[in-house]
Structure formats: structure tokens, C-alpha cells
GROMACS .gro file of C-alpha atoms in nm:
model
  476
    1UNK     CA    1   0.045   0.014   0.030
    2UNK     CA    2   0.095   0.308  -0.125
    3UNK     CA    3   0.233   0.571   0.189
    4UNK     CA    4   0.034   0.890   0.229
    5UNK     CA    5   0.197   1.217   0.434
    6UNK     CA    6   0.082   1.235   0.786
    7UNK     CA    7   0.000   1.547   0.707
    8UNK     CA    8  -0.234   1.437   0.542
    9UNK     CA    9  -0.395   1.197   0.706
   10UNK     CA   10  -0.422   1.481   0.994
   11UNK     CA   11  -0.603   1.669   0.745
   12UNK     CA   12  -0.841   1.437   0.603
   13UNK     CA   13  -0.986   1.356   0.998
   14UNK     CA   14  -1.011   1.734   1.080
   15UNK     CA   15  -1.216   1.755   0.704
   16UNK     CA   16  -1.434   1.466   0.830
   17UNK     CA   17  -1.422   1.534   1.194
   18UNK     CA   18  -1.644   1.852   1.053
   19UNK     CA   19  -1.890   1.742   0.826
   20UNK     CA   20  -2.197   1.769   0.933
   21UNK     CA   21  -2.554   1.627   0.814
   22UNK     CA   22  -2.827   1.859   0.769
   23UNK     CA   23  -3.095   1.849   1.014
   24UNK     CA   24  -3.377   2.012   1.027
   25UNK     CA   25  -3.444   2.337   1.236
   26UNK     CA   26  -3.526   2.140   1.476
   27UNK     CA   27  -3.295   1.924   1.545
   28UNK     CA   28  -3.097   2.219   1.523
   29UNK     CA   29  -2.872   2.321   1.815
   30UNK     CA   30  -2.884   2.665   1.804
   31UNK     CA   31  -2.558   2.745   2.076
   32UNK     CA   32  -2.310   2.480   1.884
   33UNK     CA   33  -2.407   2.535   1.481
   34UNK     CA   34  -2.252   2.315   1.227
   35UNK     CA   35  -2.114   2.543   1.029
   36UNK     CA   36  -1.793   2.757   1.105
   37UNK     CA   37  -1.745   3.117   1.103
   38UNK     CA   38  -1.423   3.270   0.865
   39UNK     CA   39  -1.351   3.502   1.216
   40UNK     CA   40  -1.381   3.230   1.434
   41UNK     CA   41  -1.095   3.040   1.178
   42UNK     CA   42  -0.858   3.308   1.136
   43UNK     CA   43  -0.858   3.384   1.553
   44UNK     CA   44  -0.793   3.050   1.653
   45UNK     CA   45  -0.550   3.057   1.338
   46UNK     CA   46  -0.411   3.393   1.568
   47UNK     CA   47  -0.404   3.194   1.845
   48UNK     CA   48  -0.269   2.933   1.718
   49UNK     CA   49   0.036   3.055   1.572
   50UNK     CA   50   0.059   3.307   1.861
   51UNK     CA   51   0.138   3.021   2.110
   52UNK     CA   52   0.318   2.808   1.897
   53UNK     CA   53   0.540   3.084   1.878
   54UNK     CA   54   0.539   3.185   2.208
   55UNK     CA   55   0.530   2.845   2.405
   56UNK     CA   56   0.859   2.714   2.558
   57UNK     CA   57   0.793   2.397   2.561
   58UNK     CA   58   1.002   2.174   2.503
   59UNK     CA   59   0.768   1.913   2.268
   60UNK     CA   60   0.749   2.269   2.002
   61UNK     CA   61   0.922   2.549   2.072
   62UNK     CA   62   1.337   2.512   2.140
   63UNK     CA   63   1.425   2.855   1.931
   64UNK     CA   64   1.442   3.009   2.338
   65UNK     CA   65   1.753   2.722   2.389
   66UNK     CA   66   1.843   2.766   2.119
   67UNK     CA   67   1.968   3.158   2.030
   68UNK     CA   68   2.064   3.125   2.387
   69UNK     CA   69   1.895   3.336   2.580
   70UNK     CA   70   1.743   3.038   2.870
   71UNK     CA   71   1.940   2.711   2.898
   72UNK     CA   72   1.794   2.402   3.090
   73UNK     CA   73   1.851   2.294   3.427
   74UNK     CA   74   1.858   1.918   3.452
   75UNK     CA   75   1.752   1.747   3.142
   76UNK     CA   76   2.017   1.935   2.931
   77UNK     CA   77   1.900   1.705   2.499
   78UNK     CA   78   1.707   2.062   2.397
   79UNK     CA   79   2.047   2.272   2.489
   80UNK     CA   80   2.256   2.001   2.329
   81UNK     CA   81   2.048   2.036   2.043
   82UNK     CA   82   1.900   1.739   2.014
   83UNK     CA   83   1.557   1.758   1.845
   84UNK     CA   84   1.508   1.437   1.748
   85UNK     CA   85   1.410   1.287   2.130
   86UNK     CA   86   1.052   1.487   2.139
   87UNK     CA   87   0.994   1.488   1.770
   88UNK     CA   88   1.057   1.806   1.774
   89UNK     CA   89   1.108   1.877   1.373
   90UNK     CA   90   0.677   1.671   1.396
   91UNK     CA   91   0.540   1.829   1.581
   92UNK     CA   92   0.641   2.185   1.470
   93UNK     CA   93   0.581   2.094   1.099
   94UNK     CA   94   0.222   1.975   1.260
   95UNK     CA   95   0.127   2.341   1.454
   96UNK     CA   96   0.228   2.517   1.120
   97UNK     CA   97   0.034   2.321   0.808
   98UNK     CA   98  -0.275   2.192   1.064
   99UNK     CA   99  -0.303   2.405   1.311
  100UNK     CA  100  -0.267   2.746   1.113
  101UNK     CA  101  -0.194   2.728   0.791
  102UNK     CA  102  -0.566   2.434   0.747
  103UNK     CA  103  -0.756   2.645   0.919
  104UNK     CA  104  -0.653   2.991   0.757
  105UNK     CA  105  -0.735   2.849   0.415
  106UNK     CA  106  -1.047   2.740   0.559
  107UNK     CA  107  -1.059   3.082   0.610
  108UNK     CA  108  -1.028   3.145   0.388
  109UNK     CA  109  -1.252   2.967   0.125
  110UNK     CA  110  -1.551   3.113   0.337
  111UNK     CA  111  -1.506   3.461   0.326
  112UNK     CA  112  -1.463   3.418  -0.051
  113UNK     CA  113  -1.799   3.273  -0.052
  114UNK     CA  114  -1.961   3.345   0.272
  115UNK     CA  115  -2.231   3.616   0.217
  116UNK     CA  116  -2.193   3.999   0.315
  117UNK     CA  117  -2.332   4.174   0.624
  118UNK     CA  118  -2.460   4.473   0.762
  119UNK     CA  119  -2.211   4.796   0.580
  120UNK     CA  120  -1.925   4.508   0.441
  121UNK     CA  121  -1.873   4.527   0.053
  122UNK     CA  122  -1.677   4.382  -0.150
  123UNK     CA  123  -1.391   4.567  -0.014
  124UNK     CA  124  -1.441   4.425   0.266
  125UNK     CA  125  -1.397   4.047   0.167
  126UNK     CA  126  -1.109   4.127  -0.016
  127UNK     CA  127  -0.954   4.287   0.296
  128UNK     CA  128  -1.020   4.004   0.509
  129UNK     CA  129  -0.833   3.738   0.160
  130UNK     CA  130  -0.547   3.976   0.214
  131UNK     CA  131  -0.494   3.966   0.613
  132UNK     CA  132  -0.502   3.568   0.579
  133UNK     CA  133  -0.231   3.574   0.240
  134UNK     CA  134  -0.055   3.838   0.571
  135UNK     CA  135  -0.055   3.554   0.788
  136UNK     CA  136  -0.004   3.263   0.588
  137UNK     CA  137   0.278   3.428   0.410
  138UNK     CA  138   0.453   3.458   0.766
  139UNK     CA  139   0.353   3.134   0.815
  140UNK     CA  140   0.569   2.976   0.557
  141UNK     CA  141   0.863   3.259   0.584
  142UNK     CA  142   0.877   3.067   0.953
  143UNK     CA  143   0.867   2.752   0.726
  144UNK     CA  144   1.146   2.770   0.506
  145UNK     CA  145   1.410   2.908   0.773
  146UNK     CA  146   1.285   2.662   0.939
  147UNK     CA  147   1.389   2.352   0.733
  148UNK     CA  148   1.490   2.433   0.404
  149UNK     CA  149   1.302   2.392   0.089
  150UNK     CA  150   0.931   2.254   0.222
  151UNK     CA  151   0.541   2.210   0.068
  152UNK     CA  152   0.447   2.514  -0.046
  153UNK     CA  153   0.248   2.452  -0.371
  154UNK     CA  154   0.084   2.168  -0.295
  155UNK     CA  155   0.034   2.225   0.028
  156UNK     CA  156  -0.292   2.179   0.292
  157UNK     CA  157  -0.489   1.969   0.021
  158UNK     CA  158  -0.626   1.656  -0.004
  159UNK     CA  159  -0.564   1.691  -0.297
  160UNK     CA  160  -0.247   1.626  -0.253
  161UNK     CA  161  -0.166   1.281  -0.048
  162UNK     CA  162   0.152   1.327  -0.105
  163UNK     CA  163   0.349   1.719  -0.167
  164UNK     CA  164   0.646   1.826  -0.300
  165UNK     CA  165   0.907   2.034  -0.121
  166UNK     CA  166   0.933   2.347  -0.319
  167UNK     CA  167   1.220   2.544  -0.392
  168UNK     CA  168   1.284   2.817  -0.057
  169UNK     CA  169   1.436   3.063  -0.350
  170UNK     CA  170   1.130   3.039  -0.519
  171UNK     CA  171   0.881   3.024  -0.261
  172UNK     CA  172   1.051   3.374  -0.053
  173UNK     CA  173   1.036   3.548  -0.461
  174UNK     CA  174   0.607   3.430  -0.446
  175UNK     CA  175   0.644   3.557  -0.093
  176UNK     CA  176   0.754   3.919  -0.177
  177UNK     CA  177   0.569   3.918  -0.465
  178UNK     CA  178   0.264   3.811  -0.258
  179UNK     CA  179   0.333   4.045   0.008
  180UNK     CA  180   0.398   4.399  -0.286
  181UNK     CA  181   0.035   4.316  -0.457
  182UNK     CA  182  -0.145   4.239  -0.075
  183UNK     CA  183  -0.050   4.579  -0.021
  184UNK     CA  184  -0.173   4.757  -0.318
  185UNK     CA  185  -0.501   4.608  -0.292
  186UNK     CA  186  -0.569   4.657   0.068
  187UNK     CA  187  -0.845   4.900   0.124
  188UNK     CA  188  -0.760   5.084   0.496
  189UNK     CA  189  -1.088   5.312   0.494
  190UNK     CA  190  -1.278   4.961   0.493
  191UNK     CA  191  -1.338   4.685   0.695
  192UNK     CA  192  -1.227   4.363   0.772
  193UNK     CA  193  -1.313   4.093   1.081
  194UNK     CA  194  -1.340   4.378   1.322
  195UNK     CA  195  -1.297   4.189   1.713
  196UNK     CA  196  -1.271   3.838   1.561
  197UNK     CA  197  -0.901   3.952   1.456
  198UNK     CA  198  -0.682   3.942   1.797
  199UNK     CA  199  -0.345   4.143   1.683
  200UNK     CA  200  -0.458   4.433   1.524
  201UNK     CA  201  -0.851   4.458   1.547
  202UNK     CA  202  -0.953   4.454   1.223
  203UNK     CA  203  -0.791   4.783   1.109
  204UNK     CA  204  -0.697   4.728   0.774
  205UNK     CA  205  -0.345   5.031   0.799
  206UNK     CA  206  -0.239   4.821   1.082
  207UNK     CA  207  -0.241   4.573   0.854
  208UNK     CA  208  -0.077   4.773   0.550
  209UNK     CA  209   0.186   4.862   0.768
  210UNK     CA  210   0.268   4.459   0.908
  211UNK     CA  211   0.259   4.381   0.527
  212UNK     CA  212   0.540   4.653   0.518
  213UNK     CA  213   0.718   4.574   0.724
  214UNK     CA  214   0.688   4.171   0.700
  215UNK     CA  215   0.795   4.225   0.308
  216UNK     CA  216   1.132   4.421   0.426
  217UNK     CA  217   1.173   4.106   0.720
  218UNK     CA  218   1.182   3.891   0.437
  219UNK     CA  219   1.409   4.049   0.180
  220UNK     CA  220   1.621   4.151   0.426
  221UNK     CA  221   1.728   3.777   0.445
  222UNK     CA  222   1.838   3.767   0.084
  223UNK     CA  223   2.105   4.065   0.129
  224UNK     CA  224   2.419   3.807   0.126
  225UNK     CA  225   2.221   3.647  -0.192
  226UNK     CA  226   2.100   3.829  -0.392
  227UNK     CA  227   2.154   4.165  -0.319
  228UNK     CA  228   1.908   4.347  -0.590
  229UNK     CA  229   1.622   4.127  -0.554
  230UNK     CA  230   1.661   4.239  -0.221
  231UNK     CA  231   1.764   4.607  -0.204
  232UNK     CA  232   1.477   4.650  -0.471
  233UNK     CA  233   1.163   4.521  -0.190
  234UNK     CA  234   1.360   4.692   0.049
  235UNK     CA  235   1.338   5.030  -0.078
  236UNK     CA  236   0.973   4.932  -0.202
  237UNK     CA  237   0.878   4.833   0.173
  238UNK     CA  238   1.046   5.107   0.346
  239UNK     CA  239   0.834   5.340   0.087
  240UNK     CA  240   0.479   5.184   0.070
  241UNK     CA  241   0.503   5.188   0.493
  242UNK     CA  242   0.657   5.048   0.732
  243UNK     CA  243   0.623   5.036   1.082
  244UNK     CA  244   0.677   5.354   1.218
  245UNK     CA  245   0.669   5.365   1.618
  246UNK     CA  246   0.556   5.078   1.931
  247UNK     CA  247   0.207   5.186   1.847
  248UNK     CA  248   0.170   4.918   1.511
  249UNK     CA  249   0.392   4.626   1.778
  250UNK     CA  250   0.138   4.354   1.619
  251UNK     CA  251   0.101   4.210   1.995
  252UNK     CA  252  -0.131   3.888   2.065
  253UNK     CA  253  -0.305   4.016   2.371
  254UNK     CA  254  -0.385   3.668   2.616
  255UNK     CA  255  -0.613   3.666   2.904
  256UNK     CA  256  -0.562   3.600   3.273
  257UNK     CA  257  -0.843   3.256   3.240
  258UNK     CA  258  -0.708   2.933   3.061
  259UNK     CA  259  -0.666   2.855   2.855
  260UNK     CA  260  -0.622   3.202   2.708
  261UNK     CA  261  -0.292   3.284   2.882
  262UNK     CA  262   0.036   3.330   2.702
  263UNK     CA  263   0.222   2.992   2.691
  264UNK     CA  264   0.520   3.082   2.933
  265UNK     CA  265   0.240   3.110   3.236
  266UNK     CA  266   0.133   2.729   3.136
  267UNK     CA  267   0.505   2.612   3.085
  268UNK     CA  268   0.643   2.792   3.374
  269UNK     CA  269   0.432   2.869   3.668
  270UNK     CA  270   0.108   2.672   3.641
  271UNK     CA  271   0.376   2.380   3.599
  272UNK     CA  272   0.529   2.423   3.867
  273UNK     CA  273   0.866   2.284   3.716
  274UNK     CA  274   1.174   2.503   3.767
  275UNK     CA  275   1.344   2.367   3.430
  276UNK     CA  276   1.536   2.672   3.256
  277UNK     CA  277   1.769   2.994   3.395
  278UNK     CA  278   1.939   3.299   3.203
  279UNK     CA  279   2.200   3.190   2.983
  280UNK     CA  280   2.551   3.306   3.007
  281UNK     CA  281   2.572   3.394   2.650
  282UNK     CA  282   2.291   3.731   2.726
  283UNK     CA  283   2.325   3.796   3.076
  284UNK     CA  284   2.720   3.798   3.048
  285UNK     CA  285   2.720   3.989   2.718
  286UNK     CA  286   2.394   4.246   2.798
  287UNK     CA  287   2.665   4.248   3.208
  288UNK     CA  288   2.959   4.341   2.985
  289UNK     CA  289   2.756   4.661   2.874
  290UNK     CA  290   2.587   4.786   3.190
  291UNK     CA  291   2.280   4.714   3.040
  292UNK     CA  292   1.933   4.837   3.245
  293UNK     CA  293   1.733   4.578   3.102
  294UNK     CA  294   1.884   4.292   3.285
  295UNK     CA  295   1.699   4.419   3.524
  296UNK     CA  296   1.395   4.414   3.410
  297UNK     CA  297   1.475   4.080   3.200
  298UNK     CA  298   1.576   3.852   3.492
  299UNK     CA  299   1.599   3.828   3.869
  300UNK     CA  300   1.763   3.740   4.154
  301UNK     CA  301   2.126   3.832   4.231
  302UNK     CA  302   2.336   3.477   4.412
  303UNK     CA  303   2.546   3.730   4.756
  304UNK     CA  304   2.463   4.087   4.459
  305UNK     CA  305   2.621   3.908   4.171
  306UNK     CA  306   2.388   3.789   3.918
  307UNK     CA  307   2.473   3.429   3.801
  308UNK     CA  308   2.363   3.341   3.470
  309UNK     CA  309   2.309   2.933   3.389
  310UNK     CA  310   2.561   2.706   3.196
  311UNK     CA  311   2.451   2.684   2.810
  312UNK     CA  312   2.435   2.358   2.792
  313UNK     CA  313   2.527   2.276   3.086
  314UNK     CA  314   2.301   2.083   3.420
  315UNK     CA  315   2.247   2.480   3.602
  316UNK     CA  316   2.093   2.429   4.031
  317UNK     CA  317   1.806   2.688   3.954
  318UNK     CA  318   1.883   2.770   4.339
  319UNK     CA  319   2.193   2.904   4.185
  320UNK     CA  320   2.101   3.072   3.958
  321UNK     CA  321   1.956   3.370   3.863
  322UNK     CA  322   1.603   3.363   3.741
  323UNK     CA  323   1.427   3.492   3.431
  324UNK     CA  324   1.231   3.827   3.509
  325UNK     CA  325   0.860   3.733   3.736
  326UNK     CA  326   0.664   3.996   3.451
  327UNK     CA  327   0.758   3.788   3.197
  328UNK     CA  328   0.566   3.427   3.334
  329UNK     CA  329   0.237   3.647   3.427
  330UNK     CA  330  -0.082   3.484   3.192
  331UNK     CA  331  -0.147   3.788   3.012
  332UNK     CA  332   0.189   3.883   2.887
  333UNK     CA  333   0.140   3.966   2.500
  334UNK     CA  334   0.267   3.722   2.253
  335UNK     CA  335   0.475   3.945   1.998
  336UNK     CA  336   0.425   3.897   1.650
  337UNK     CA  337   0.690   4.140   1.487
  338UNK     CA  338   0.786   4.490   1.652
  339UNK     CA  339   0.810   4.836   1.561
  340UNK     CA  340   1.203   4.767   1.761
  341UNK     CA  341   1.226   4.521   1.478
  342UNK     CA  342   1.216   4.728   1.197
  343UNK     CA  343   1.478   4.983   1.283
  344UNK     CA  344   1.688   4.727   1.360
  345UNK     CA  345   1.668   4.561   0.979
  346UNK     CA  346   1.659   4.947   0.861
  347UNK     CA  347   1.977   5.018   1.020
  348UNK     CA  348   2.174   4.646   0.830
  349UNK     CA  349   1.960   4.802   0.538
  350UNK     CA  350   2.172   5.104   0.531
  351UNK     CA  351   2.445   4.948   0.586
  352UNK     CA  352   2.419   4.808   0.282
  353UNK     CA  353   2.394   5.075   0.131
  354UNK     CA  354   2.031   5.079   0.000
  355UNK     CA  355   1.798   5.433   0.082
  356UNK     CA  356   1.627   5.422   0.296
  357UNK     CA  357   1.515   5.743   0.424
  358UNK     CA  358   1.726   5.689   0.726
  359UNK     CA  359   2.137   5.647   0.846
  360UNK     CA  360   2.179   5.331   0.986
  361UNK     CA  361   2.271   5.502   1.229
  362UNK     CA  362   1.958   5.683   1.314
  363UNK     CA  363   1.793   5.359   1.301
  364UNK     CA  364   2.018   5.187   1.516
  365UNK     CA  365   1.904   5.413   1.822
  366UNK     CA  366   1.583   5.465   1.705
  367UNK     CA  367   1.575   5.072   1.689
  368UNK     CA  368   1.816   5.032   2.097
  369UNK     CA  369   1.499   5.254   2.196
  370UNK     CA  370   1.211   5.176   2.087
  371UNK     CA  371   1.300   4.851   2.301
  372UNK     CA  372   1.413   5.061   2.627
  373UNK     CA  373   1.015   5.126   2.552
  374UNK     CA  374   0.930   4.896   2.524
  375UNK     CA  375   1.056   4.721   2.796
  376UNK     CA  376   0.934   5.021   3.025
  377UNK     CA  377   1.352   5.114   3.033
  378UNK     CA  378   1.405   5.471   3.144
  379UNK     CA  379   1.763   5.585   3.001
  380UNK     CA  380   1.860   5.535   2.627
  381UNK     CA  381   2.031   5.777   2.610
  382UNK     CA  382   2.306   5.741   2.810
  383UNK     CA  383   2.298   5.389   2.706
  384UNK     CA  384   2.336   5.451   2.335
  385UNK     CA  385   2.613   5.706   2.435
  386UNK     CA  386   2.855   5.400   2.621
  387UNK     CA  387   2.747   5.182   2.291
  388UNK     CA  388   2.745   5.343   1.971
  389UNK     CA  389   2.712   5.205   1.616
  390UNK     CA  390   2.994   5.154   1.529
  391UNK     CA  391   2.983   5.168   1.140
  392UNK     CA  392   3.307   4.952   1.100
  393UNK     CA  393   3.161   4.683   1.248
  394UNK     CA  394   2.810   4.722   1.185
  395UNK     CA  395   2.755   4.310   1.182
  396UNK     CA  396   2.827   4.344   1.566
  397UNK     CA  397   2.703   4.634   1.656
  398UNK     CA  398   2.353   4.594   1.498
  399UNK     CA  399   2.371   4.156   1.556
  400UNK     CA  400   2.448   4.224   1.998
  401UNK     CA  401   2.158   4.529   2.009
  402UNK     CA  402   1.916   4.289   1.774
  403UNK     CA  403   1.961   3.979   1.993
  404UNK     CA  404   1.956   4.248   2.304
  405UNK     CA  405   1.610   4.328   2.222
  406UNK     CA  406   1.465   4.010   2.093
  407UNK     CA  407   1.479   3.841   2.420
  408UNK     CA  408   1.207   3.581   2.431
  409UNK     CA  409   1.130   3.638   2.099
  410UNK     CA  410   1.370   3.298   2.031
  411UNK     CA  411   1.346   3.204   1.656
  412UNK     CA  412   1.381   3.570   1.542
  413UNK     CA  413   1.726   3.620   1.740
  414UNK     CA  414   1.806   3.236   1.633
  415UNK     CA  415   1.727   3.371   1.253
  416UNK     CA  416   1.972   3.729   1.348
  417UNK     CA  417   2.287   3.486   1.466
  418UNK     CA  418   2.259   3.257   1.124
  419UNK     CA  419   2.242   3.617   0.912
  420UNK     CA  420   2.456   3.880   1.104
  421UNK     CA  421   2.721   3.599   1.330
  422UNK     CA  422   2.666   3.767   1.592
  423UNK     CA  423   2.668   3.794   1.884
  424UNK     CA  424   2.967   3.517   1.999
  425UNK     CA  425   2.728   3.203   2.128
  426UNK     CA  426   2.846   2.946   2.395
  427UNK     CA  427   2.981   2.627   2.276
  428UNK     CA  428   2.735   2.334   2.392
  429UNK     CA  429   2.960   2.117   2.580
  430UNK     CA  430   2.746   1.810   2.465
  431UNK     CA  431   2.613   1.870   2.143
  432UNK     CA  432   2.440   1.695   1.909
  433UNK     CA  433   2.678   1.872   1.603
  434UNK     CA  434   2.977   1.865   1.779
  435UNK     CA  435   2.972   2.237   1.922
  436UNK     CA  436   2.773   2.443   1.614
  437UNK     CA  437   2.519   2.592   1.718
  438UNK     CA  438   2.225   2.413   1.429
  439UNK     CA  439   2.158   2.648   1.130
  440UNK     CA  440   1.871   2.428   1.116
  441UNK     CA  441   1.608   2.177   1.179
  442UNK     CA  442   1.621   1.831   1.034
  443UNK     CA  443   1.282   1.724   0.835
  444UNK     CA  444   1.048   1.561   1.085
  445UNK     CA  445   1.071   1.243   1.111
  446UNK     CA  446   0.753   1.109   0.968
  447UNK     CA  447   0.793   1.228   0.620
  448UNK     CA  448   1.113   1.021   0.548
  449UNK     CA  449   0.850   0.674   0.577
  450UNK     CA  450   0.495   0.835   0.496
  451UNK     CA  451   0.650   1.090   0.264
  452UNK     CA  452   0.925   0.912   0.109
  453UNK     CA  453   1.001   1.013  -0.255
  454UNK     CA  454   0.971   1.434  -0.155
  455UNK     CA  455   1.120   1.386   0.194
  456UNK     CA  456   1.496   1.265  -0.004
  457UNK     CA  457   1.419   1.476  -0.367
  458UNK     CA  458   1.395   1.761  -0.082
  459UNK     CA  459   1.686   1.617   0.112
  460UNK     CA  460   1.902   1.628  -0.157
  461UNK     CA  461   1.849   1.948  -0.316
  462UNK     CA  462   1.963   2.186   0.018
  463UNK     CA  463   2.265   1.951   0.040
  464UNK     CA  464   2.198   1.713   0.314
  465UNK     CA  465   1.921   1.698   0.542
  466UNK     CA  466   2.159   1.788   0.814
  467UNK     CA  467   2.132   2.005   1.109
  468UNK     CA  468   2.421   2.216   1.016
  469UNK     CA  469   2.334   2.218   0.617
  470UNK     CA  470   2.306   2.585   0.508
  471UNK     CA  471   1.966   2.766   0.483
  472UNK     CA  472   1.972   2.878   0.061
  473UNK     CA  473   2.075   3.285   0.236
  474UNK     CA  474   2.281   3.121   0.525
  475UNK     CA  475   2.613   3.214   0.284
  476UNK     CA  476   2.863   3.310   0.538
   0.00000   0.00000   0.00000
């Protein structure tokens, strides 16, 4: 019997599970309608995406470890880059494709055929479709940056039980083209999802800024391998309008009650576990710079001194400094993108000679200041006097400060480290790589067995399914 991709099996089960017979009105439960609304699917996809990004459950998300923000206390497998034991790639693949992308595709199909309500117009319908597409693009961008070649043109469709893996560079090009089109499509003075949109409350103008900022984010990744494409897209994105203040931040509002709390609260507080402490990589860097954000990121000095955990080693929780309580609160926001992040990309673009309306130094200062503002830390101007932008070593200057600013956002920091090669990471003592930080995830084990032809084609195309195989944009 021909083997079928695990994604196909899961997607099929979800579809069959959602099918209902056409009962007469008298047999229909009005409080639990069988028809799922597109807005509900969209909201749920937003939450699934943000939960995956925010979580520190090592079965789902190890990026705070790979970025060396945190390290483990007793069980150190993941800090030493073992992602096979807990089938982390499989879980990541499943979450993105089944629990985020599939609902978004279903929402898009429903939007296309649902009747307009109240003051909605055909422009409203198109706005909704464009916003769904923006979120899909964000997800595919993440998937490429995690694995390399991934299913794209044949993904999340029961027509393709064994989806092919598309070339990562080709996916990138299509994502950029789609964002260009979407930015021109969106009509800011019309409506979209309203309150069902947890990120922006249906504010189309905000989504347009997010789309342009995402285009900037994707394009700057190409700078070392395709400078012309990177430059044209970066400049076009900035011209079209990216984030210009913290008011533009894409944040997910978590609530104080389960199951709507930040996953960090569930993982670190409700669990009662003491599995993580801040790592020496970030704490040593910040301490060397006398960075005042340390008091907002961490807590509990030992004998008056910060006591970071040694990355990759066993660390006694009671003998270490800890993650700040503020980060562990139930309603700590999920962070999809920030103004600080955008300014760091602009700073890099300016350093590369792109026309982005600011000098690299101006954008660097704006990025650091925005980070201070986000965390409510005073003294940004004084700090910048002591840690000025260094044009001769711009990768180090931007890389180190972006790393500090992106704290808690492990995957974003890991992505920047792969591109800029800063900060200097510590060597995990028992790393399965032999020492280096991995440059990608290996493909899911289930794909190797259930979608073997596509898997082997993809593995060969990227140069081998190995933790140290570099992605197409990771030139140095």
C-alpha cells in the first residue's frame, strides 16, 4: 500500500470530523452551529500561531534555547540541540501546517462565498482575504527559515496526499511578490475582521504596515545572496510604509484565565517546574555593556551578583538567577513583530547602502530606544552614549543589540544570529552537532517514512538533511 503523508492523514481527519448532515431546523442546536464562521477560524489560527511562537514547551519550541537566551537545569538534551528524541520537527511541522495554515485556507474559502453582512462590501471581502494571506506568508516564511525547502504549492490540500517540497528561494520570491500585490490591494478605509482579529482589531491600515514590514523582513534575509532583489524589495517596502512607532507593534493579547493565557505562564508557572534559567550567553553580554534592561529581563542575584546558567550544562535552579516574573505573567503579550525589529532591519539596510530614508546610525538608535520603551526601561539615551553604533563593525553592532532587544523571541534572534553571526555563541558541552549551533531543523521523521519520495528529493536539493546544512540565504 502506498504510504501517505502524515499531514494528509491529519488534514483528512479534521475535514471528516467537521462534516455534519443537514438536519432539519428542529434538530439543530442553535448554540452550537455546525457551520464554522471564517472569523472564528481566523481568530483560532492567530492564537495557534502565537502559542507556537511564544511557547517554551520543549516538545514544541526550543528557540529560546537555540538562541541561548535560556538554558536548562536538569534535562539538557534540547540545549545540546537534540531535537529527535521529542520529535520536535514533527510537532513544529504539524502545528504550522495543520493548526495554522489549514484553518487559514478554510477561512479564506469561506470568506469567498459567505454573504456580506451589514455594511460589508466586496472590498471588505478582499481585505479579509488579503489579511489571511499575510498571515499565511508569515507562516511560510517561518517554515522556510526552519527547514529550507518545504511543501508550498501542494500544501494543506487533500488533492496532494504526498505534497512535493518547493525550492526555498522560489518560495521566498513568491512571498515577496504576494506581499507587493497585497499592499496595493488593501483598502485602509474599509473593514475586515473587526474584533475577531486579535492582533489589530480589524484595522486594515495596521495590516498594511505589517505587510510592508514583513516584506522588509523577508527581503533583508536575501541581502548576502541576492543583493539586487533584497535592495529593491526593502526600498519598496519602506516607501510603501512600514512600522514607524511602538503603536504599530503586532501583539497578541493574552488573558488572565486559562486556556487563554500566555503559554509562558502555563509552562513556567502553572506547571510548577523549574526547567529553565537565563543563559550566560545573553547575561554576560548585557553585563559587559552595563545594560539596564537586565533588571527587567532577569531577577534574583546571588550574593549581589548575577548568576547565569552555563549554556548546555546542568544548572542548579537555586544557585542561578531567574527569568523575570513579569515575563511569566498570564497576560504577557505574544509578540509577532515590533517597531524595534523593523528599525534594526532598516539599520542593516542602510549599512548595506540601501536608500531607506535613515542612516544606519539613526535607525540603530531608534531600534535600541524602541526596545527600552517596550520594556519600560529609562535611560536609552545614556546607554547609547556608551554603546554607540560602529559603522566599521556594523554586523556586530547591530547583531549584538538586536539580540538583546529580541529577548524572549527566540526564533527571531536565532534567525538574526544565522545571518549576522553575532553575538558570539557559547559551545554546548554535549552538542549533537559536535559544537556549532544548528543552522536548521532536520525534516520530520514522519515525512521520511510517509512522504519518502518528496523527502528524499528535498534532502538532496538542500545538500543533505542535516542540522548543519545551511539555508540558501545563509551564505557566511
